[in-house]
PDB file of C-alpha atoms in Angstrom:
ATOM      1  CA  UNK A  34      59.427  53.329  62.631  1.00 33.00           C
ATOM      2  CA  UNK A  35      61.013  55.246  60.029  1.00 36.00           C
ATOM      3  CA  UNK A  36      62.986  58.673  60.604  1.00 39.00           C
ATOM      4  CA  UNK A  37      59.656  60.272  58.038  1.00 38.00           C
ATOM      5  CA  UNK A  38      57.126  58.635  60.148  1.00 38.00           C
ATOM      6  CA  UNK A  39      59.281  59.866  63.631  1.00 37.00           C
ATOM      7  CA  UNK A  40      58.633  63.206  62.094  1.00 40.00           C
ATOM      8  CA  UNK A  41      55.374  62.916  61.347  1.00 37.00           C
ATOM      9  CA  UNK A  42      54.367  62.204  64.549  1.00 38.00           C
ATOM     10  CA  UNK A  43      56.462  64.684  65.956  1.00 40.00           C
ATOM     11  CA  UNK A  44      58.358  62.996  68.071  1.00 37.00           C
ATOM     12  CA  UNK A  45      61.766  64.953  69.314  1.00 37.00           C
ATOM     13  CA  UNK A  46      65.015  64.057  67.505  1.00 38.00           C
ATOM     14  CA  UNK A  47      62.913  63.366  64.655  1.00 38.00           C
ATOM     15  CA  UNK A  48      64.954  64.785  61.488  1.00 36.00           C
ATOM     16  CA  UNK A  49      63.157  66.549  59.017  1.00 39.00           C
ATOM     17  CA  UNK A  50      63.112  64.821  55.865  1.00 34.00           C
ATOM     18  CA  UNK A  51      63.344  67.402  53.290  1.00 36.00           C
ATOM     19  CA  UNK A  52      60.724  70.917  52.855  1.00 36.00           C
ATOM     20  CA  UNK A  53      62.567  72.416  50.338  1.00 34.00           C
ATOM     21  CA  UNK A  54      64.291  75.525  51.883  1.00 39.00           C
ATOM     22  CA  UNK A  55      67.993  75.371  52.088  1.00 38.00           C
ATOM     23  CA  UNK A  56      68.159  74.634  56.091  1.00 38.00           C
ATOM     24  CA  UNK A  57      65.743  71.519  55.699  1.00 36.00           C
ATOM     25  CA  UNK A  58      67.734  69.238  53.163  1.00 34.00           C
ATOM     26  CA  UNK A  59      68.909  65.728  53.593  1.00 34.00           C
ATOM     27  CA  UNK A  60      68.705  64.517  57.001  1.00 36.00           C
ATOM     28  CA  UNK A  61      72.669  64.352  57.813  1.00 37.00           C
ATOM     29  CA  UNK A  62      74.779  61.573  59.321  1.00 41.00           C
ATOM     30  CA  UNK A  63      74.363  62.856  62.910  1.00 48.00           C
ATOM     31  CA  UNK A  64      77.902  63.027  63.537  1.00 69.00           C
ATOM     32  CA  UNK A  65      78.230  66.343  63.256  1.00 84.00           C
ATOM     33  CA  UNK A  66      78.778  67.263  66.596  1.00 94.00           C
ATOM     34  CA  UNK A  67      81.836  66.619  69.109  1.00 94.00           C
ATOM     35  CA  UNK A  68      81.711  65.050  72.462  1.00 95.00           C
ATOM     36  CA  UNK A  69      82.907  68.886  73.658  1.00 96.00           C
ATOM     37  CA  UNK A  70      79.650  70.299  71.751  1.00 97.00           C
ATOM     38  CA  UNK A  71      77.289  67.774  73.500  1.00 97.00           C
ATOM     39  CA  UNK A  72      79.292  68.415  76.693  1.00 97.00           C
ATOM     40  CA  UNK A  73      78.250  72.352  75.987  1.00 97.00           C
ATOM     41  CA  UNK A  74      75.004  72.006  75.083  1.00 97.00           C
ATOM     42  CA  UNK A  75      74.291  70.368  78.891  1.00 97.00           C
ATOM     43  CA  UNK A  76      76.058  73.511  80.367  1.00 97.00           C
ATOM     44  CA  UNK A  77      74.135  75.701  78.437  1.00 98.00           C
ATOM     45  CA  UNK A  78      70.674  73.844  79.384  1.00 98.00           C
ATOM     46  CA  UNK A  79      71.878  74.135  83.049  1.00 97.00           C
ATOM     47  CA  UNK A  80      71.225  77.364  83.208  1.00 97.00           C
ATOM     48  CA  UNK A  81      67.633  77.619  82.930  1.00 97.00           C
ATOM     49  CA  UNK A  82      65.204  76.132  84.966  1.00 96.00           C
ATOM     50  CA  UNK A  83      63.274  74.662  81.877  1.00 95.00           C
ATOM     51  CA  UNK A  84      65.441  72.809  78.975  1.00 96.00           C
ATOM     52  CA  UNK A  85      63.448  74.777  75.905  1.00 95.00           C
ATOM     53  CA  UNK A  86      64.565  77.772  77.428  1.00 97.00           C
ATOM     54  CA  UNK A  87      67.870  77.291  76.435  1.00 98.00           C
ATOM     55  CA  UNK A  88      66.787  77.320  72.597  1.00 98.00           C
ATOM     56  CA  UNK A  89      68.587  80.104  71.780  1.00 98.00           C
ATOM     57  CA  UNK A  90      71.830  80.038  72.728  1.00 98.00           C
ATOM     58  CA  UNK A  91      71.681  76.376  71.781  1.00 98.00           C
ATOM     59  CA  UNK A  92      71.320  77.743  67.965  1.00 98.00           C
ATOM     60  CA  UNK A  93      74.168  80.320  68.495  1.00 98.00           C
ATOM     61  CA  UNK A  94      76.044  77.191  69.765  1.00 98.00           C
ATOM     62  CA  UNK A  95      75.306  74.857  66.777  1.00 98.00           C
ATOM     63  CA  UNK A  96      76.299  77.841  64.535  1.00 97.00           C
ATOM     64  CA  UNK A  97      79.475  78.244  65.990  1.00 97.00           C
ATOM     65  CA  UNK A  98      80.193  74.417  64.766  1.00 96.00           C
ATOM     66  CA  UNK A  99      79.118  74.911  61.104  1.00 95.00           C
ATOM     67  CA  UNK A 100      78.396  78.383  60.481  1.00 96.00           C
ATOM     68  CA  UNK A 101      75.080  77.978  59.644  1.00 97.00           C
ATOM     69  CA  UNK A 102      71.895  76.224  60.959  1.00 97.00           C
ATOM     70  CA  UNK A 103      71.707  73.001  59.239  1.00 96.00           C
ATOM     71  CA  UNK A 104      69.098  70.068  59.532  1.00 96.00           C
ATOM     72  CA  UNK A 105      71.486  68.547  61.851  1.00 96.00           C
ATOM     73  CA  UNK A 106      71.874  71.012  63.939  1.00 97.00           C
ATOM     74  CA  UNK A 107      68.235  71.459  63.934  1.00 97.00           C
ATOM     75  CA  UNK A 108      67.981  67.949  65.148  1.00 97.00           C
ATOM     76  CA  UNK A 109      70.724  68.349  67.728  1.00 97.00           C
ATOM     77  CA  UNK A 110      68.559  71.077  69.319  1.00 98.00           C
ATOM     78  CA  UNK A 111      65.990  68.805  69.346  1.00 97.00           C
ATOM     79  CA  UNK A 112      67.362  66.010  70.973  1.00 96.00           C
ATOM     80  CA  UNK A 113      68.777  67.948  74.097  1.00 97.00           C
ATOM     81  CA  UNK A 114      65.896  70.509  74.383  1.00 97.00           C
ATOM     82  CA  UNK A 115      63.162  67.368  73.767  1.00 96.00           C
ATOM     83  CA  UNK A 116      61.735  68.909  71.187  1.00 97.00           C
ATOM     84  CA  UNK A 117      60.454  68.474  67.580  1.00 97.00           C
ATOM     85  CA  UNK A 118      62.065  69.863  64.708  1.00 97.00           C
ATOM     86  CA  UNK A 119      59.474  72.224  63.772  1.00 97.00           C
ATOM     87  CA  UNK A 120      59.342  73.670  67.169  1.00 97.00           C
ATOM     88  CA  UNK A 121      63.475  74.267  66.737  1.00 98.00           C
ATOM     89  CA  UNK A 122      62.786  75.423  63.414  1.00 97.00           C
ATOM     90  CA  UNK A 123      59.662  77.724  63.608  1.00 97.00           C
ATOM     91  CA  UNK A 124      62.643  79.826  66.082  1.00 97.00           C
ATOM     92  CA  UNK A 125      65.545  79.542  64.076  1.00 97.00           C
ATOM     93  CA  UNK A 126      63.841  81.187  61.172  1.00 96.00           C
ATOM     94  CA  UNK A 127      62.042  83.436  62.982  1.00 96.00           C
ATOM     95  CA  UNK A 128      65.384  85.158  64.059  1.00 95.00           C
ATOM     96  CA  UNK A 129      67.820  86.785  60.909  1.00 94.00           C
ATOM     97  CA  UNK A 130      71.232  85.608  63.497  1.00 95.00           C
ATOM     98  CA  UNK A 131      70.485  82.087  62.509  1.00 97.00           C
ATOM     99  CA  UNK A 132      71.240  81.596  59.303  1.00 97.00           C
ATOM    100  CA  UNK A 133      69.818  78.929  57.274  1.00 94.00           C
ATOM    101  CA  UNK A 134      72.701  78.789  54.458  1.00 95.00           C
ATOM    102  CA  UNK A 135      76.307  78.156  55.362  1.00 97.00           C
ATOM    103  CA  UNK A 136      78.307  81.361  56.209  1.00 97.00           C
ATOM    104  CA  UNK A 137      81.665  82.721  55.316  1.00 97.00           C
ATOM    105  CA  UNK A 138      84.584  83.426  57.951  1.00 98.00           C
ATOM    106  CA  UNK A 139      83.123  86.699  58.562  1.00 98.00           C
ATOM    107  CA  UNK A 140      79.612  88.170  58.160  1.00 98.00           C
ATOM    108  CA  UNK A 141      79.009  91.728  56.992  1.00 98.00           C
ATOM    109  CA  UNK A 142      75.957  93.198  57.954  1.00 98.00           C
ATOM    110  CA  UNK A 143      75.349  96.757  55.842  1.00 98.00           C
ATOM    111  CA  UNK A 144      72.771  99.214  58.193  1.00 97.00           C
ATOM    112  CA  UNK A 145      70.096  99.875  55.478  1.00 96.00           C
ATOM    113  CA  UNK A 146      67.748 101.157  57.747  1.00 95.00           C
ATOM    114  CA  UNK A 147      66.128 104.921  57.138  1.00 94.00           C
ATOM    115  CA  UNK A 148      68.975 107.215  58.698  1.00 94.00           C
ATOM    116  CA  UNK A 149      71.865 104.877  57.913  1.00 96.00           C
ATOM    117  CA  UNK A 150      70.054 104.692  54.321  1.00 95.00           C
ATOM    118  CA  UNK A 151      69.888 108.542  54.178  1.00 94.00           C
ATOM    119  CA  UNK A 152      73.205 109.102  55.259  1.00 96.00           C
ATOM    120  CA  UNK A 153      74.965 106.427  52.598  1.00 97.00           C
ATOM    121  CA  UNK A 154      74.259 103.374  53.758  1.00 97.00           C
ATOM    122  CA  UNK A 155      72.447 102.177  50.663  1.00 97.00           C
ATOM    123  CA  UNK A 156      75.048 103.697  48.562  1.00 98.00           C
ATOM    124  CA  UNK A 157      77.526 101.161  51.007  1.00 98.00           C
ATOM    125  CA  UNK A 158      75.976  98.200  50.356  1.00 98.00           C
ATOM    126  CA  UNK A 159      75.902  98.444  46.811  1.00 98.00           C
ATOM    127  CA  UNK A 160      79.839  99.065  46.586  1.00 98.00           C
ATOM    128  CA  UNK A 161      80.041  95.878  48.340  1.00 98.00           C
ATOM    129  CA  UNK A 162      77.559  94.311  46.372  1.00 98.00           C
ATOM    130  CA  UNK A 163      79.478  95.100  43.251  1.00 98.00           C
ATOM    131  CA  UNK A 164      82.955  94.470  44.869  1.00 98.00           C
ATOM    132  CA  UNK A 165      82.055  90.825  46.173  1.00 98.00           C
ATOM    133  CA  UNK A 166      80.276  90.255  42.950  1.00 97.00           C
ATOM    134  CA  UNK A 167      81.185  87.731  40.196  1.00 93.00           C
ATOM    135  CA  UNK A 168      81.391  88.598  36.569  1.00 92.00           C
ATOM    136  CA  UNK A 169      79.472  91.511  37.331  1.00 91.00           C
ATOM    137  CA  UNK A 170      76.752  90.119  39.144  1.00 96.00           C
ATOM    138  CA  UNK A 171      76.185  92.084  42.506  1.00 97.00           C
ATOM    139  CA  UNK A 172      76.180  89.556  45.244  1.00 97.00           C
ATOM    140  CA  UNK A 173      72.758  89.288  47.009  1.00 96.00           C
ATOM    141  CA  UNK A 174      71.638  89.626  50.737  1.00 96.00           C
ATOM    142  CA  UNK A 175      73.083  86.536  52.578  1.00 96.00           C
ATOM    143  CA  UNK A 176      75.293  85.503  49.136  1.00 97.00           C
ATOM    144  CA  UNK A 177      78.865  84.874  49.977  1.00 97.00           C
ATOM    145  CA  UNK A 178      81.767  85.677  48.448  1.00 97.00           C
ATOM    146  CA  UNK A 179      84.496  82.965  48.330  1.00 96.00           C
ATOM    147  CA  UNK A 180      83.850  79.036  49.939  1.00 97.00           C
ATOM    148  CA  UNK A 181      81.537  79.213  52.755  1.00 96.00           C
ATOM    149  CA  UNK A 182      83.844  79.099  55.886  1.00 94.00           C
ATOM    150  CA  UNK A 183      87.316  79.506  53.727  1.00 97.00           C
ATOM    151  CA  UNK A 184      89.701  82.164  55.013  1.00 97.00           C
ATOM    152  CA  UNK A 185      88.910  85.470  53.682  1.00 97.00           C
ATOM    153  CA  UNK A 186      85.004  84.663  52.212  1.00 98.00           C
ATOM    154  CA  UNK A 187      82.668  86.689  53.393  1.00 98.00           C
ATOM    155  CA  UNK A 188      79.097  86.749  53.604  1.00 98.00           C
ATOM    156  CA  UNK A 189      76.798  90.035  52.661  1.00 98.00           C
ATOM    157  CA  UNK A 190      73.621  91.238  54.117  1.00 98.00           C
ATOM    158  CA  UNK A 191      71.861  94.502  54.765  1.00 96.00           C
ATOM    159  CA  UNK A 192      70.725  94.832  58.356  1.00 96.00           C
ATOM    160  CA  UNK A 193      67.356  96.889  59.189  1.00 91.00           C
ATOM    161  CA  UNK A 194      69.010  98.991  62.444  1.00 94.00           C
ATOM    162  CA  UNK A 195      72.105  98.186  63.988  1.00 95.00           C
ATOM    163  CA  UNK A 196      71.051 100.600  67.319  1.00 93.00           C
ATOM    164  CA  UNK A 197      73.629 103.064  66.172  1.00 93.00           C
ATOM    165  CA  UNK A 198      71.883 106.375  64.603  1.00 92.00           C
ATOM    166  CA  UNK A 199      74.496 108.481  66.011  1.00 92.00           C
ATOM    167  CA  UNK A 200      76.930 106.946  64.170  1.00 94.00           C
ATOM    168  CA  UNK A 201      76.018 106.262  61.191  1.00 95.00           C
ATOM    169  CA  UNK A 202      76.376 104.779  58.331  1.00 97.00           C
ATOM    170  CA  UNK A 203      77.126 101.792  60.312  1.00 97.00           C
ATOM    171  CA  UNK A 204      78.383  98.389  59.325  1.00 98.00           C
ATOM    172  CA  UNK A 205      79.305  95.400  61.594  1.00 98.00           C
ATOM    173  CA  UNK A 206      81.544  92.369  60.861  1.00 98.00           C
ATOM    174  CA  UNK A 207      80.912  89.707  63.008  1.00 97.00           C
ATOM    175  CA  UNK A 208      78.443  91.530  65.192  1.00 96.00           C
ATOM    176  CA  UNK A 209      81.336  94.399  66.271  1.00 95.00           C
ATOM    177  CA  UNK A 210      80.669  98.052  64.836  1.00 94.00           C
ATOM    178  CA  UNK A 211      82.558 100.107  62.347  1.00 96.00           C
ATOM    179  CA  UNK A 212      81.172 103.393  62.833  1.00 95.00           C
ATOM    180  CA  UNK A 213      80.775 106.448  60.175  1.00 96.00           C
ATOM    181  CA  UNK A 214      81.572 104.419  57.175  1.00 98.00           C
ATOM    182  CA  UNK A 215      81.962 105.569  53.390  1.00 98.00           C
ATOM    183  CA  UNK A 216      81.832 103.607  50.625  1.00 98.00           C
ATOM    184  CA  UNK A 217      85.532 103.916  50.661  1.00 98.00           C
ATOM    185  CA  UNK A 218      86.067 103.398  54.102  1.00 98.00           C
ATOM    186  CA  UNK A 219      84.007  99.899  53.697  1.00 98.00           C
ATOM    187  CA  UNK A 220      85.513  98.778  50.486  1.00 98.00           C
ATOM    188  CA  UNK A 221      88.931  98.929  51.935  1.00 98.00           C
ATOM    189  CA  UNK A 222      87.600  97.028  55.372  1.00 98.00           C
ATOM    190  CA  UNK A 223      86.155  94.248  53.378  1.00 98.00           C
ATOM    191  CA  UNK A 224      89.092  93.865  50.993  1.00 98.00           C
ATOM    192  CA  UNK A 225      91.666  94.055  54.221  1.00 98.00           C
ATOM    193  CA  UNK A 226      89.220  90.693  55.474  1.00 98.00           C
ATOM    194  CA  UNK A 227      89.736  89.258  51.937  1.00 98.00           C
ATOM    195  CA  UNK A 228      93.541  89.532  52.342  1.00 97.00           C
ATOM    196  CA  UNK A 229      93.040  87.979  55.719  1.00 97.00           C
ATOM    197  CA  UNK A 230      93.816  90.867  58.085  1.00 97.00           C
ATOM    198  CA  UNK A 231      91.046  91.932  60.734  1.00 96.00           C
ATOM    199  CA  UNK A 232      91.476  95.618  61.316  1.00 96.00           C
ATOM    200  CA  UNK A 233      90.102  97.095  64.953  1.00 93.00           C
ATOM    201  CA  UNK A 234      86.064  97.916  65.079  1.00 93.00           C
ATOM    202  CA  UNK A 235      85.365 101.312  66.219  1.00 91.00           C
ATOM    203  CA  UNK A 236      84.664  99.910  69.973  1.00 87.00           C
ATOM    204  CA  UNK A 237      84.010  96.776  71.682  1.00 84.00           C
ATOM    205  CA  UNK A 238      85.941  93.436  71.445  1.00 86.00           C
ATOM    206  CA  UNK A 239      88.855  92.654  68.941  1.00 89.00           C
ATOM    207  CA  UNK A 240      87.419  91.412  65.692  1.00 93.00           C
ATOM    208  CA  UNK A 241      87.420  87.454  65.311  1.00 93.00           C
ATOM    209  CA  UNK A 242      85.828  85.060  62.627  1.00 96.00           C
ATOM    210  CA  UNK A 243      81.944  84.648  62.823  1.00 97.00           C
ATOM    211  CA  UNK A 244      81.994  80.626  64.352  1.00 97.00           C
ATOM    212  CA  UNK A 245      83.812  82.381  67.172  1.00 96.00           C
ATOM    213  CA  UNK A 246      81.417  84.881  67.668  1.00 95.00           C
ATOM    214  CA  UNK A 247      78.821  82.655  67.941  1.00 97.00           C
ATOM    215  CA  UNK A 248      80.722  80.393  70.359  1.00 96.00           C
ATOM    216  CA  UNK A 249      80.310  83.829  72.365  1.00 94.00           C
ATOM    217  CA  UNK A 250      76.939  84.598  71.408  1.00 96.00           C
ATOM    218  CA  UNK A 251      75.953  81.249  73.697  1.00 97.00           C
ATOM    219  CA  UNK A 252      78.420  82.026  76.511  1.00 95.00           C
ATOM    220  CA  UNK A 253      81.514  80.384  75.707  1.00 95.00           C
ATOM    221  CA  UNK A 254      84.992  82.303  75.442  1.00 89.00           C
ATOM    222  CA  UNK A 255      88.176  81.056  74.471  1.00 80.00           C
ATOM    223  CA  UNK A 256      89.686  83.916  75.401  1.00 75.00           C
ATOM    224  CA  UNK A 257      89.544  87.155  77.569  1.00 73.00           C
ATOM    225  CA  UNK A 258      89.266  90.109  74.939  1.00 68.00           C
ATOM    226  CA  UNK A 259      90.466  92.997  76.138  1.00 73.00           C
ATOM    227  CA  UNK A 260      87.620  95.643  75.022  1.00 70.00           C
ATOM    228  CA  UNK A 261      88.849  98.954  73.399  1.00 70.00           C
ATOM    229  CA  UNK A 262      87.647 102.111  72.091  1.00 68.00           C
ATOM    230  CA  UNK A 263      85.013 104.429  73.645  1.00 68.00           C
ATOM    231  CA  UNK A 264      82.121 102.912  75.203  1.00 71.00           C
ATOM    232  CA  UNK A 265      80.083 105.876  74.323  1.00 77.00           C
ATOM    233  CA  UNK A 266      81.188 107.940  71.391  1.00 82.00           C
ATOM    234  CA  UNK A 267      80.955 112.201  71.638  1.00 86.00           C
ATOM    235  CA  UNK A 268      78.407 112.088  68.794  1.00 87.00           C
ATOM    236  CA  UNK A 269      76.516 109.663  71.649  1.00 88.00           C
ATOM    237  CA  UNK A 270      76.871 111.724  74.664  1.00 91.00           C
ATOM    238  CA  UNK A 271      76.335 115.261  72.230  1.00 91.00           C
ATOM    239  CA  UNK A 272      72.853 115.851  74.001  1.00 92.00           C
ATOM    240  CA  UNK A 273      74.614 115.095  77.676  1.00 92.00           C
ATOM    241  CA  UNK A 274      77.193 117.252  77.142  1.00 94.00           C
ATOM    242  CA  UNK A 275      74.490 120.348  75.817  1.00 95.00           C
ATOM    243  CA  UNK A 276      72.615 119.698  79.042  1.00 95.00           C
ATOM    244  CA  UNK A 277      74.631 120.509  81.540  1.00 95.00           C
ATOM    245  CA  UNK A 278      75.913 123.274  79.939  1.00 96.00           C
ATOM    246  CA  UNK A 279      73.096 125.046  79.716  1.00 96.00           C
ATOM    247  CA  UNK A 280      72.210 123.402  83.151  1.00 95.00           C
ATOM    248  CA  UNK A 281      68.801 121.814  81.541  1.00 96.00           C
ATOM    249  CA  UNK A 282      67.710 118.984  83.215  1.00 93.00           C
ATOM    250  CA  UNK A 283      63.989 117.160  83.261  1.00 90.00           C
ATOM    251  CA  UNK A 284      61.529 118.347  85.874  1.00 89.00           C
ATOM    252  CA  UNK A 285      61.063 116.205  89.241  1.00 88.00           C
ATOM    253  CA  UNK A 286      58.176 113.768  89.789  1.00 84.00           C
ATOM    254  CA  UNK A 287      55.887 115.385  91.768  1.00 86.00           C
ATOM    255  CA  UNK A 288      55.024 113.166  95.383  1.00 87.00           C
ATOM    256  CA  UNK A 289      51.987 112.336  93.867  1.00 88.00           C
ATOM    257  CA  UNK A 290      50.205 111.782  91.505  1.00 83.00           C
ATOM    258  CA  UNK A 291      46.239 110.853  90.104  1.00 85.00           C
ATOM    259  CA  UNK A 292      45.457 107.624  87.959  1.00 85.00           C
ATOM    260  CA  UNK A 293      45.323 108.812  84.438  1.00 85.00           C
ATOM    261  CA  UNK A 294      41.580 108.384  83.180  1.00 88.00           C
ATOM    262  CA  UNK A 295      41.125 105.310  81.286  1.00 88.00           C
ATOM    263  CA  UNK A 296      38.742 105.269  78.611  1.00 87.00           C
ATOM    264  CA  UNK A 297      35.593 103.123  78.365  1.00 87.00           C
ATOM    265  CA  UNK A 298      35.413 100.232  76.224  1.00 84.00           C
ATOM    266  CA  UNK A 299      34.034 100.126  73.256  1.00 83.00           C
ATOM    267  CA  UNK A 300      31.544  97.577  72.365  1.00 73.00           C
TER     268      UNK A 300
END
């Protein structure tokens, strides 16, 4: 039986033969991955009590090999998790972390989200845009800058909500947060990552590449990162800090309580 007809008939490990978006082209030469990847991908399926349920990490894990989800990592997922490639890929692109284009040494994700966007974060992403731009093209969401993978390229997005109002405009490289950004303050980080330096995030772990990242994103570390800045920033703890100085606090629960009335249904 042919590798089209495996497919067809969904059988897992099955490569997809071709659909036309950029993570389903040519089937590979399925020697993509190393005996230590294979040898991770069984630790990784250890830890859950059913093999599919270690889907996503697996992806993290397959992007931390090539930067990007390709068909062969698609298939690789498959074959461990006995799955078919449609069930791997109906996840992978359900999910903006997996990306289905290779990815530069570091990813730069621009918070364009409704405060960030209010409070420059549009205005951010467009200096970027223009700065990683080529003969004054802007570069596009998920466009990179420079070889995919090279030192110093770099690939663009804009992020709906990075989970940091309070500090906004927010960008992260890599997943790690640079807090109260400028379009200054971010043209200077991105052209510092260019020039191959990787300057401290505002908190959290030191900045790496974005394979590495990944590698940590499904639970491997290669090294102990020492974690630095504040865990929770004063703009963070500002309500806090107002509450027990004007010694608010919420009311108690009373011992007890009635059922709240539930309407009727509606026919």
């Amino acid at each position: 039986m042919s590798q089209a007809q495996r497919h067809e008939a969904g059988f897992p490990g099955a490569r997809d033969p071709g659909t036309g978006d950029p993570g389903a082209g040519d089937p590979g030469t399925g020697e993509t991955f190393d005996a230590l990847t294979h040898d991770r991908a069984q630790e990784i399926i250890a830890r859950y009590p059913q093999a599919r349920s270690a889907l996503l990490p697996m992806l993290h894990l397959v992007q931390s090999v090539q930067g990007w989800v390709s068909p062969d990592g698609i298939a690789f997922c498959a074959d461990h998790l006995h799955l078919t490639p449609a069930e791997v890929r109906a996840v992978a692109t359900f999910y903006t972390m997996y990306k289905r284009r290779p990815c530069g040494e570091h990813l730069v994700s621009v918070c364009t989200n409704t405060l960030c966007a209010v409070l420059g974060g549009d205005d951010i992403y467009q200096a970027l845009q223009a700065e990683l731009g080529q003969d004054g093209a802007l570069l596009g969401h998920e466009e990179t800058a420079g070889v995919p993978g090279a030192p110093g390229s770099i690939t663009l997005e804009h992020a709906e909500c990075l989970a940091a109002c309070d500090l906004g405009p927010v960008l992260q490289v890599n997943y790690e947060y640079f807090d109260n950004q400028t379009p200054q303050t971010a043209l200077e980080l991105v052209r510092a990552l260019r020039s191959g330096q990787r300057p401290d995030p505002s908190r959290g772990a030191p900045l790496t590449d974005l394979r590495d990242a990944e590698l940590q994103l499904a639970g491997f570390f290669t090294s102990d990162p020492e974690l630095h800045g504040p865990s929770a920033a004063p703009e963070t703890l500002r309500g806090v800090v107002q509450a027990q100085e004007n010694g608010w606090q919420a009311p108690a629960l009373p011992d007890s309580a009635p059922p709240l009335p539930v309407p009727e249904k509606k026919s």
